[in-house]
CSV table of C-alpha atoms in Angstrom, one decimal:
chain,number,residue,atom,x,y,z
A,1364,SER,CA,5.3,-10.7,5.2
A,1365,PHE,CA,2.1,-9.8,3.4
A,1366,LYS,CA,1.1,-7.2,6.0
A,1367,ALA,CA,4.6,-5.7,6.1
A,1368,CYS,CA,4.6,-5.3,2.4
A,1369,LEU,CA,1.2,-3.5,2.4
A,1370,ASP,CA,2.3,-1.3,5.3
A,1371,ARG,CA,4.8,0.4,2.9
A,1372,LEU,CA,2.0,1.8,0.7
A,1373,PRO,CA,0.4,5.1,1.5
A,1374,PHE,CA,-3.1,3.5,2.0
A,1375,ARG,CA,-4.7,2.6,5.3
A,1376,PHE,CA,-5.4,-1.1,5.2
A,1377,PHE,CA,-8.1,-2.7,7.3
A,1378,TYR,CA,-8.0,-6.4,7.9
A,1379,ALA,CA,-11.4,-8.0,8.5
A,1380,ASP,CA,-11.9,-8.9,12.2
A,1381,THR,CA,-13.5,-12.2,12.2
A,1382,ARG,CA,-13.2,-12.9,15.9
A,1383,LEU,CA,-16.4,-14.1,17.6
A,1384,GLN,CA,-18.8,-11.2,18.1
A,1385,THR,CA,-22.5,-10.8,18.7
A,1386,LYS,CA,-23.1,-9.8,15.0
A,1387,HIS,CA,-23.1,-12.5,12.4
A,1388,LEU,CA,-19.8,-12.9,10.4
A,1389,VAL,CA,-21.5,-11.8,7.2
A,1390,GLU,CA,-22.6,-8.5,8.7
A,1391,ILE,CA,-19.1,-7.9,10.0
A,1392,LEU,CA,-17.6,-8.5,6.6
A,1393,ARG,CA,-20.2,-6.5,4.8
A,1394,LYS,CA,-19.3,-3.5,7.1
A,1395,TYR,CA,-15.7,-3.7,6.2
A,1396,ILE,CA,-16.3,-4.1,2.4
A,1397,ALA,CA,-18.9,-1.3,2.3
A,1398,THR,CA,-16.5,1.1,4.1
A,1399,ALA,CA,-13.4,0.4,2.0
A,1400,ASP,CA,-12.4,2.3,-1.2
A,1401,MET,CA,-11.2,-1.0,-2.7
A,1402,CYS,CA,-10.7,-4.6,-1.5
A,1403,PHE,CA,-7.9,-7.1,-2.0
A,1404,PHE,CA,-8.5,-10.8,-1.8
A,1405,ASP,CA,-5.5,-13.2,-1.8
A,1406,VAL,CA,-6.7,-16.5,-3.1
A,1407,SER,CA,-3.2,-18.2,-3.0
A,1408,THR,CA,-4.4,-20.8,-0.5
A,1409,TRP,CA,-8.1,-20.5,-1.3
A,1410,ASN,CA,-9.3,-19.9,2.3
A,1411,PRO,CA,-13.1,-20.4,2.7
A,1412,ASN,CA,-13.4,-17.0,4.4
A,1413,VAL,CA,-11.6,-15.3,1.5
A,1414,ALA,CA,-14.1,-17.0,-0.8
A,1415,LEU,CA,-17.0,-15.6,1.2
A,1416,GLU,CA,-15.5,-12.1,1.3
A,1417,LEU,CA,-14.9,-12.2,-2.5
A,1418,GLY,CA,-18.5,-13.3,-3.1
A,1419,LEU,CA,-19.8,-10.5,-0.9
A,1420,ALA,CA,-17.7,-7.9,-2.7
A,1421,GLU,CA,-18.9,-9.1,-6.1
A,1422,GLY,CA,-22.5,-9.0,-4.9
A,1423,MET,CA,-22.1,-5.5,-3.4
A,1424,GLY,CA,-20.6,-4.2,-6.6
A,1425,VAL,CA,-17.5,-2.7,-4.9
A,1426,GLU,CA,-14.0,-2.3,-6.5
A,1427,TYR,CA,-11.8,-5.3,-5.7
A,1428,TYR,CA,-8.6,-7.0,-6.8
A,1429,ILE,CA,-7.6,-10.7,-6.7
A,1430,LEU,CA,-4.0,-11.5,-5.6
A,1431,LEU,CA,-2.3,-14.8,-6.3
A,1432,ASN,CA,1.1,-15.9,-5.1
A,1433,ARG,CA,2.2,-18.2,-7.9
A,1434,ASN,CA,4.6,-20.0,-5.7
A,1435,LEU,CA,2.0,-21.1,-3.2
A,1436,SER,CA,-1.0,-21.6,-5.4
A,1437,LYS,CA,-1.9,-24.8,-7.2
A,1438,GLY,CA,-4.1,-22.9,-9.6
A,1439,VAL,CA,-7.1,-20.6,-9.6
A,1440,PRO,CA,-10.5,-22.0,-8.8
A,1441,SER,CA,-12.6,-22.5,-12.0
A,1442,ASP,CA,-15.2,-20.0,-10.7
A,1443,ILE,CA,-12.8,-17.1,-11.0
A,1444,GLN,CA,-10.4,-18.2,-13.7
A,1445,GLY,CA,-11.7,-15.6,-16.1
A,1446,ILE,CA,-11.2,-12.7,-13.8
A,1447,GLN,CA,-8.0,-10.7,-14.1
A,1448,ARG,CA,-5.6,-11.0,-11.1
A,1449,ILE,CA,-2.3,-9.7,-9.9
A,1450,GLU,CA,0.1,-12.7,-9.7
A,1451,TYR,CA,3.2,-12.2,-7.6
A,1452,ALA,CA,6.2,-14.3,-6.4
A,1453,ASN,CA,7.4,-12.6,-3.2
A,1454,TYR,CA,6.9,-9.6,-1.0
A,1455,GLN,CA,10.1,-7.8,-1.9
A,1456,ASP,CA,9.5,-4.2,-2.9
A,1457,THR,CA,12.7,-4.0,-5.1
A,1458,ASP,CA,11.8,-7.0,-7.3
A,1459,SER,CA,10.0,-5.6,-10.2
A,1460,ASP,CA,9.7,-9.0,-11.8
A,1461,GLY,CA,7.6,-10.6,-9.1
A,1462,GLY,CA,7.4,-8.4,-6.0
A,1463,LEU,CA,3.9,-7.8,-4.8
A,1464,LEU,CA,4.6,-4.1,-3.9
A,1465,PRO,CA,5.9,-3.0,-7.3
A,1466,LEU,CA,2.9,-4.8,-9.0
A,1467,LEU,CA,0.4,-3.0,-6.7
A,1468,VAL,CA,2.2,0.3,-7.5
A,1469,LYS,CA,2.1,-0.4,-11.2
A,1470,TYR,CA,-1.5,-1.5,-11.5
A,1471,LEU,CA,-3.2,0.5,-8.7
A,1472,MET,CA,-1.2,3.3,-7.1
A,1473,MET,CA,-0.4,5.2,-10.3
A,1474,GLU,CA,-4.1,6.0,-10.7
A,1475,HIS,CA,-4.4,7.9,-7.4
A,1476,THR,CA,-3.8,11.6,-7.2
A,1477,HIS,CA,-0.7,11.9,-4.9
A,1478,PRO,CA,1.3,9.0,-6.3
A,1479,ARG,CA,0.6,10.2,-9.9
A,1480,ARG,CA,1.8,13.7,-9.1
A,1481,ILE,CA,4.9,12.4,-7.4
A,1482,TRP,CA,5.8,10.1,-10.3
A,1483,ASP,CA,5.3,12.9,-12.8
A,1484,SER,CA,7.5,15.2,-10.8
A,1485,MET,CA,10.3,12.7,-11.0
A,1486,GLU,CA,10.4,12.5,-14.8
A,1487,SER,CA,14.0,13.5,-15.2
A,1488,GLU,CA,15.4,11.5,-12.2
A,1489,PRO,CA,17.8,8.7,-13.2
A,1490,ASN,CA,16.7,6.7,-10.1
A,1491,ARG,CA,13.0,7.4,-10.7
A,1492,ASP,CA,11.7,3.9,-9.7
A,1493,ARG,CA,13.7,3.7,-6.5
A,1494,LEU,CA,12.9,7.3,-5.5
A,1495,PHE,CA,9.2,6.8,-6.2
A,1496,LEU,CA,9.1,3.6,-4.0
A,1497,LEU,CA,10.9,5.5,-1.2
A,1498,SER,CA,8.4,8.4,-1.5
A,1499,LEU,CA,5.6,5.9,-1.0
A,1500,ARG,CA,7.4,4.5,2.1
A,1501,VAL,CA,7.7,8.1,3.4
A,1502,LEU,CA,4.0,8.8,3.0
A,1503,ALA,CA,3.1,5.4,4.5
A,1504,HIS,CA,5.2,6.2,7.5
A,1505,PHE,CA,2.7,8.8,8.5
A,1506,LYS,CA,-0.1,6.2,9.0
A,1507,ASP,CA,1.4,5.6,12.4
A,1508,HIS,CA,3.7,8.5,13.1
A,1509,LYS,CA,3.2,12.3,13.4
A,1510,ARG,CA,6.8,13.1,12.4
A,1511,LEU,CA,9.6,11.8,10.2
A,1512,THR,CA,13.1,12.2,11.6
A,1513,SER,CA,16.3,11.9,9.7
A,1514,ASP,CA,17.0,8.6,11.4
A,1515,GLN,CA,13.6,7.3,10.4
A,1516,LEU,CA,14.2,8.4,6.8
A,1517,THR,CA,17.5,6.5,6.9
A,1518,ASN,CA,15.7,3.4,8.1
A,1519,LEU,CA,13.0,3.7,5.4
A,1520,SER,CA,15.6,4.0,2.7
A,1521,ARG,CA,17.5,0.8,3.6
A,1522,GLY,CA,17.9,-1.5,0.7
A,1523,THR,CA,17.2,1.3,-1.8
A,1524,TYR,CA,20.9,2.5,-2.2
A,1525,ILE,CA,19.7,6.1,-2.3
A,1526,ARG,CA,22.3,8.6,-1.1
A,1527,LYS,CA,21.6,11.0,1.7
A,1528,ALA,CA,21.6,14.0,-0.6
A,1529,ASP,CA,19.0,12.4,-2.8
A,1530,ARG,CA,16.9,11.5,0.2
A,1531,GLU,CA,16.9,15.1,1.4
A,1532,ALA,CA,16.1,16.2,-2.2
A,1533,LEU,CA,13.1,13.8,-2.1
A,1534,LEU,CA,11.8,15.5,1.0
A,1535,GLU,CA,12.1,18.9,-0.7
A,1536,GLN,CA,10.2,17.5,-3.7
A,1537,LEU,CA,7.4,16.2,-1.4
A,1538,ASP,CA,7.3,19.6,0.3
A,1539,SER,CA,7.0,21.4,-3.0
A,1540,LEU,CA,4.0,19.2,-3.9
A,1541,GLY,CA,2.3,20.3,-0.7
A,1542,LEU,CA,2.5,16.9,0.9
A,1543,LEU,CA,5.1,17.4,3.6
A,1544,GLY,CA,6.0,20.4,5.9
A,1545,ASN,CA,8.7,21.3,8.4
A,1546,ILE,CA,11.3,19.3,6.5
A,1547,LYS,CA,14.2,21.3,8.0
A,1548,SER,CA,12.9,21.0,11.6
A,1549,ARG,CA,15.1,19.2,14.0
A,1550,TYR,CA,11.9,17.5,15.3
A,1551,GLY,CA,11.2,16.0,11.9
A,1552,ALA,CA,9.0,16.5,8.9
A,1553,THR,CA,5.2,16.5,9.2
A,1554,LEU,CA,2.4,15.5,6.8
A,1555,LYS,CA,0.5,18.5,5.4
A,1556,LYS,CA,-2.6,16.6,4.2
A,1557,ASN,CA,-4.6,14.0,6.0
A,1558,LEU,CA,-4.3,11.0,3.7
A,1559,TYR,CA,-5.7,8.3,6.0
A,1560,ARG,CA,-9.1,7.5,7.3
A,1561,GLU,CA,-9.5,6.5,10.9
A,1562,PRO,CA,-9.6,2.8,11.5
A,1563,ILE,CA,-13.0,1.1,11.2
A,1564,GLN,CA,-14.7,0.7,14.6
């Protein structure tokens, strides 16, 4: 699913809560948009709320990106046809030709400090793409967990075909970059840096 795909990235994502509250919907959305470092708007089904959110982001001058599932969409509304967008075909993180996650990594993640350092440190690795995606899964794991056990690392690496020795080497690499600690602990590795903001209240 869309949410499961985004959960594999080392960003904390906030989904606008549009349940009935005493504040007006526009004020609720404005709070989310103003707090976020960047916004994503999926216009595949052209939901009216998404149109409102997109208009607010544009008016507030925040950084935002338009997503479009080319298998669901019947085209982009004429109002935003001239704006660049990330077009994807599925949520698979191993499909570099149309997977949403590899496209987000390619166009957005590489510009941020930690992913760039990780990518650069893997320059000589033959499985660089797969190891990099696994490293992002590892960092994303710490959004909701304090530790990463060997069993959890095995689960995160499913579908990547990365051997155990290479997974352990990856943890050592993240440790050398100052991102992980306690990688040899039987209780599991820990995150050295606080990469995630607390959820919006």
